[in-house]
Coordinates of C-alpha atoms and ligand atoms in Angstrom, one line a residue:
X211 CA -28.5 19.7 -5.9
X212 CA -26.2 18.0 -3.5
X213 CA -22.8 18.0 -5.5
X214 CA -20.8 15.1 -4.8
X215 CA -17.2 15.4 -4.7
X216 CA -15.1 13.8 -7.4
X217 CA -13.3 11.2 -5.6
X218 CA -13.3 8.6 -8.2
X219 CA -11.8 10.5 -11.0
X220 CA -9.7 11.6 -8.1
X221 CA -8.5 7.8 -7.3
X222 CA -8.3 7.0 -11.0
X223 CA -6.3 10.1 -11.6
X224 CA -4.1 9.0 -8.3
X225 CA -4.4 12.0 -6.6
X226 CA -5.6 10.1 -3.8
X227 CA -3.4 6.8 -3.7
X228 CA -2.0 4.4 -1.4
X229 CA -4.4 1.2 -0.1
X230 CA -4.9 2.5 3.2
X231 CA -6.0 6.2 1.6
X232 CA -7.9 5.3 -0.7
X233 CA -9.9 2.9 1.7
X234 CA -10.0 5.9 4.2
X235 CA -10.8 8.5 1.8
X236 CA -13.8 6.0 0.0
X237 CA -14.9 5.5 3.1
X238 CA -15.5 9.4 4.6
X239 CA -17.0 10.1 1.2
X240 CA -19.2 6.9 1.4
X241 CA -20.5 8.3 4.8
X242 CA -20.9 11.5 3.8
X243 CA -23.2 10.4 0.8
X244 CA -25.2 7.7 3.3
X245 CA -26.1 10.7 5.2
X246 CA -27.1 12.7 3.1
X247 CA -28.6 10.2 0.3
X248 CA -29.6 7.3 2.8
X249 CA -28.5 3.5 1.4
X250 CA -30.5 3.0 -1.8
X251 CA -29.2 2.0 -5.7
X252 CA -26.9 5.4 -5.9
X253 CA -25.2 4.1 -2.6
X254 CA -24.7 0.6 -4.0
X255 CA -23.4 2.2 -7.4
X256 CA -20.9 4.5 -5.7
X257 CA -19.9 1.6 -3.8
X258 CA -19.2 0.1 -6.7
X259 CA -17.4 2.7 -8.7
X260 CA -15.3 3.0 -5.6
X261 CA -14.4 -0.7 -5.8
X262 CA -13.0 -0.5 -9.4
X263 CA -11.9 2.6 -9.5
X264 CA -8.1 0.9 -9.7
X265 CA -7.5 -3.0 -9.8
X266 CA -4.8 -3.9 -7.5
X267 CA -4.9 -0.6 -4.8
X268 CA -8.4 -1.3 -3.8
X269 CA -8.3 -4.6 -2.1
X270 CA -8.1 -3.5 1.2
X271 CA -11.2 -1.2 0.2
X272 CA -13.0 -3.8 -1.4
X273 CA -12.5 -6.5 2.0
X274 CA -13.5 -3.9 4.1
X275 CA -16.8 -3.0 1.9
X276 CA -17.7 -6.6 1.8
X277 CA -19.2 -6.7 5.4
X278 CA -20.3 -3.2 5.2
X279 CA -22.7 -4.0 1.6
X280 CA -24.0 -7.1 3.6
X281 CA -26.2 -4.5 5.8
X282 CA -25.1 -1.4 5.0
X283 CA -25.3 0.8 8.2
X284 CA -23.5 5.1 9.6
X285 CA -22.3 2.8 12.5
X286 CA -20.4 0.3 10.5
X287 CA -18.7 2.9 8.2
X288 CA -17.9 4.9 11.3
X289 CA -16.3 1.5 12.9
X290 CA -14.8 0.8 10.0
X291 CA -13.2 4.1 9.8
X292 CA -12.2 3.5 13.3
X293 CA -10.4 0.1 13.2
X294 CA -8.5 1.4 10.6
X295 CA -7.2 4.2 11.7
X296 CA -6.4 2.3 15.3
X297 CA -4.1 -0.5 13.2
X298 CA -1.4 1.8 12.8
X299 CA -0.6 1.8 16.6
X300 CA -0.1 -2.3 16.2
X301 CA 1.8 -1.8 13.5
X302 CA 4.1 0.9 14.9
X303 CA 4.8 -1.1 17.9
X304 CA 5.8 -3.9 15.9
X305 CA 7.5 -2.4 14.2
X306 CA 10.2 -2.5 16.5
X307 CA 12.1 -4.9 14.5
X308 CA 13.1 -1.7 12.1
X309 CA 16.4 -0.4 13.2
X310 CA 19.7 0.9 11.5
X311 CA 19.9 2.0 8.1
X312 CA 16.9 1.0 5.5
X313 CA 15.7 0.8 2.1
X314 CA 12.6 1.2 1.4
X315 CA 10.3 1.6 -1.9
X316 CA 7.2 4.0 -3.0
X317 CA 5.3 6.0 -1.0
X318 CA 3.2 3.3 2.0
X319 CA 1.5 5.4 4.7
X320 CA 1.8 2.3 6.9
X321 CA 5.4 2.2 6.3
X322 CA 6.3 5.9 6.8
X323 CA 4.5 6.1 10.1
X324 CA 6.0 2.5 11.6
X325 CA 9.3 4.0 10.2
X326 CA 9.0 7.3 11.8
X327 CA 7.4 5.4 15.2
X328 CA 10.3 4.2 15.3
X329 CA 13.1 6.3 14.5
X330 CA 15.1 6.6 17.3
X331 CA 16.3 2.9 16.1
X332 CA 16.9 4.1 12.9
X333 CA 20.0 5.6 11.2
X334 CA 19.2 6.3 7.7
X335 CA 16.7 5.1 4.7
X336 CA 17.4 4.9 1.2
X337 CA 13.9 5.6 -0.2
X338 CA 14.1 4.5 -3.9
X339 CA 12.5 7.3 -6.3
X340 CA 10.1 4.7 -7.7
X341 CA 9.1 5.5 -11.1
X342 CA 7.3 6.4 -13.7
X343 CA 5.9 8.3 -11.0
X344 CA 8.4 8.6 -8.6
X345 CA 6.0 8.6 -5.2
X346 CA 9.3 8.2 -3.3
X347 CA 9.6 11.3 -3.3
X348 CA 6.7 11.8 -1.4
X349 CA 8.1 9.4 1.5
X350 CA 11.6 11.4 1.5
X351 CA 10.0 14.6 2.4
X352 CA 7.8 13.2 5.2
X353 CA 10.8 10.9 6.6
X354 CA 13.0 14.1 6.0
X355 CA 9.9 16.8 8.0
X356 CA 9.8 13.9 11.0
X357 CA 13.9 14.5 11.2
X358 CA 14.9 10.8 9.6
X359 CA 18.5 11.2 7.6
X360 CA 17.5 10.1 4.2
X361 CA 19.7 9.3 0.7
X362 CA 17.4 9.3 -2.3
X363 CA 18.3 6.8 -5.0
X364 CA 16.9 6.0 -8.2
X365 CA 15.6 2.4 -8.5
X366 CA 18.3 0.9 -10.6
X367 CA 20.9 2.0 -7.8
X368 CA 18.7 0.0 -5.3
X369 CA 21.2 -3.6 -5.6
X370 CA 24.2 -1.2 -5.6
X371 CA 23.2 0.1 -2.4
X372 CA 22.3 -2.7 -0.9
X373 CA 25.4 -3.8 1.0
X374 CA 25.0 -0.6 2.8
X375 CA 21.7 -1.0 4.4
X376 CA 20.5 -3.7 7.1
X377 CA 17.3 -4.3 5.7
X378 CA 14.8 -3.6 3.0
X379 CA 11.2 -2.4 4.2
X380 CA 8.0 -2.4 2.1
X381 CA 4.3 -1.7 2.2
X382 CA 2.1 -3.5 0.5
X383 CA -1.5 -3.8 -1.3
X384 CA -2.4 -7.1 -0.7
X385 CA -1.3 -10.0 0.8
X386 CA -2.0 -13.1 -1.0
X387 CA -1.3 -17.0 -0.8
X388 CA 1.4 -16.2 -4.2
X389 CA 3.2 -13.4 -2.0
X390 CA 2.9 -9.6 -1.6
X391 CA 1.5 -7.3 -3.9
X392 CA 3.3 -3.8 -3.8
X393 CA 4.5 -1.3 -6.1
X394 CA 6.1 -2.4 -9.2
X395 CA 10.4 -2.8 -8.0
X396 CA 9.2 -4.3 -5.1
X397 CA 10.2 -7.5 -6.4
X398 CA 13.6 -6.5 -7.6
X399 CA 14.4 -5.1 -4.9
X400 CA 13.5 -8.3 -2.7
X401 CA 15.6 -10.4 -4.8
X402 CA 18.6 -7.7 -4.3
X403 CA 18.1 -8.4 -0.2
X404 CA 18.2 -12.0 -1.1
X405 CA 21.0 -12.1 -2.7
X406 CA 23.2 -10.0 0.0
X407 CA 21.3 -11.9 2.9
X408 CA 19.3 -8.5 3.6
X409 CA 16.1 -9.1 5.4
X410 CA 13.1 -8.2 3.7
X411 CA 10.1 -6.7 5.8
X412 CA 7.1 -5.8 4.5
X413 CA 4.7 -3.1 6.5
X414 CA 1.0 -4.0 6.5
X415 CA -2.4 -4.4 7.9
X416 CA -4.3 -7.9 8.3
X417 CA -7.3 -6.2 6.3
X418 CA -4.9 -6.5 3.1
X419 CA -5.1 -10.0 3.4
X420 CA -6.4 -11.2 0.0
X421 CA -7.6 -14.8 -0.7
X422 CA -7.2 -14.7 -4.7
X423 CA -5.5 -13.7 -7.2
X424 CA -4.9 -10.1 -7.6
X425 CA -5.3 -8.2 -11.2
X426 CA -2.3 -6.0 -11.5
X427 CA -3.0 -2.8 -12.6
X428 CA -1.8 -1.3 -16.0
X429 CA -1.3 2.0 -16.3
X430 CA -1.1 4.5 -19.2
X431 CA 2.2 3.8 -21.6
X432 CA 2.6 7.4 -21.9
X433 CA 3.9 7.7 -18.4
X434 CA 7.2 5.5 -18.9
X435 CA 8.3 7.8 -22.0
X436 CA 6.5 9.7 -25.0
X437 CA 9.2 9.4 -27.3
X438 CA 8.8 5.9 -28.5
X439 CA 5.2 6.4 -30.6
X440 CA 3.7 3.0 -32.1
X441 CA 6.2 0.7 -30.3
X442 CA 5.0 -1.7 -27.2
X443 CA 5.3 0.4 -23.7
X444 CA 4.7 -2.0 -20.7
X445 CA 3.8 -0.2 -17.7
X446 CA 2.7 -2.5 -15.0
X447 CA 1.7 -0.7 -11.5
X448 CA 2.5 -3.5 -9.4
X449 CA 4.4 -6.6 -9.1
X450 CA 3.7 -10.0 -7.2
X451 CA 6.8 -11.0 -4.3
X452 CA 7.4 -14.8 -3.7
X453 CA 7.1 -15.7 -0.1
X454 CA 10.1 -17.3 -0.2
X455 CA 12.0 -13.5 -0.3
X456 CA 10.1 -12.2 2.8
X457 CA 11.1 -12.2 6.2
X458 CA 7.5 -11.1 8.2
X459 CA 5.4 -9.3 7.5
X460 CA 5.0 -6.8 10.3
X461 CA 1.4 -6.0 10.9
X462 CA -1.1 -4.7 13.4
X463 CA -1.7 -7.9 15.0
X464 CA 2.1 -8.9 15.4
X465 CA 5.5 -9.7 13.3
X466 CA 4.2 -12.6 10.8
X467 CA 6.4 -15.4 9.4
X468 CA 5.2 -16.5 5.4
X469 CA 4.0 -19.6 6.8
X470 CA 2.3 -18.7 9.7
X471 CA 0.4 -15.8 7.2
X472 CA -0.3 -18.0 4.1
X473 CA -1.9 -20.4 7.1
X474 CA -3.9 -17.6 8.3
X475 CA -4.7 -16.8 4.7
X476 CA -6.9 -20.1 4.2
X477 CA -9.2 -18.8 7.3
X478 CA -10.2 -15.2 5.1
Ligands
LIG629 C1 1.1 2.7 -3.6 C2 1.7 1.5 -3.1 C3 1.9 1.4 -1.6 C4 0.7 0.5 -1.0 C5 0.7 0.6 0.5 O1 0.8 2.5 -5.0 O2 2.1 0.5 -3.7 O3 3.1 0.8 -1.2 O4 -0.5 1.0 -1.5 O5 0.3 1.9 0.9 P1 0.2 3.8 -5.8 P2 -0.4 2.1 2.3 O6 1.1 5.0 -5.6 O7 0.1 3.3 -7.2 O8 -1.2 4.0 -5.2 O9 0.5 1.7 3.4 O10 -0.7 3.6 2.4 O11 -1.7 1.3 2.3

């Protein structure tokens, strides 16, 4: 018996994560099962298992499955695949407008390649520890490996810092008409570069592009502390940024203003 691989425990459980990982990862395993199971009912319910495995992360999987369930096809997972893996050169290039010393938040794989593309521009980055589940740290080591100078800070200490960094720099999600959903801080730390006239970039592809709302995930109480039995634990995964706090969004097909990307938004 053909044993399939546990990848949507494995993307509940978040030891795959990230938008653009999961979509990759979904999508090697999803070809990988085509051929060896062909396209029938236990495609379509991997498919979607896939697509709910986690509420918010998977909207960049879920666009791109929507034209591959239409007629599903190896060729159009392979170019699939492809496209997105060839993004990141776009983004990397425009990424250009990176340059001195940075903050950025979680752990984006679009965001620590464009940063490291880019580092002869770049001083330093605060990368926030993000928690509960601190996947800064994650971005530290790789910025750290590629030679970057980092300072690690916890989140709170991301508005004292902020008057020593140019800018703030982001990944997102999704990209929606309300703003752009990221990693829960996100939007405290936008409102910190507002308030010390910081730009505020956010790092993404155009297949993030999301014309809805997007459920934000909620994730298990237990990971913000276990000491407070029976009382109300919020733990939110994500949180929605205004428009009105970004400065582009830098993506594979160029450095996008919020209007010219909520216009663009109306076309998906
Ligand atoms: C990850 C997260 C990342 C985006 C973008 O959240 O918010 O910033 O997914 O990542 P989690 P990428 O750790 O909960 O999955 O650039 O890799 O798509």
């Amino acid at each position: 018996m053909y044993l399939m691989p546990d990848i949507v425990n494995d993307i509940k459980s978040m030891k795959i994560r990230s938008s653009k990982t999961i979509a990759v990862s979904s999508l090697r395993f999803l070809l990988d099962f085509a051929k060896k199971n062909g396209f029938g009912s236990r495609f379509n319910e991997k498919v979607s298992q896939l697509e709910s495995a986690r509420p918010t992360t998977t909207v960049m999987l879920r666009n791109v499955l929507e034209n591959i369930k239409k007629e599903p096809s190896i060729k159009k997972i392979n170019d699939a695949i492809q496209r997105i893996e060839s993004m990141q050169d776009g983004i990397n290039k425009n990424a250009s407008v990176l340059h001195g010393k940075i903050m950025i938040h979680c752990n984006s794989t679009e965001l620590d390649k464009a940063v490291i593309a880019n580092k002869s521009r770049i001083k330093e980055v605060f990368v926030t520890d993000t928690g509960p589940r601190k996947q800064g740290l994650l971005s530290a080591k790789e910025l750290r490996a590629a030679g970057i100078k980092i300072k690690y800070i916890t989140d709170s200490a991301a508005g004292y810092y902020m008057q020593d960094v140019d800018m703030v720099a982001v990944g997102a999600d999704a990209i929606t008409q309300n703003g752009i959903v990221n990693k829960i801080g996100t939007l405290l730390m936008a409102v910190a570069a507002d308030a010390f006239s910081r730009p505020f970039y956010v790092i993404a592809d155009t297949m993030k592009y999301h014309n809805g709302k997007v459920k934000i995930e909620y994730r298990d109480p237990l990971e913000v502390t276990k000491k407070l039995p029976g009382s109300v634990i919020l733990n939110p995964g994500f949180d929605v940024t205004p428009w009105r706090y970004v400065t582009a969004v830098v993506t594979d097909q160029g450095v996008k203003k919020p209007l010219q990307v909520m216009k663009e938004l109306r076309n998906v």
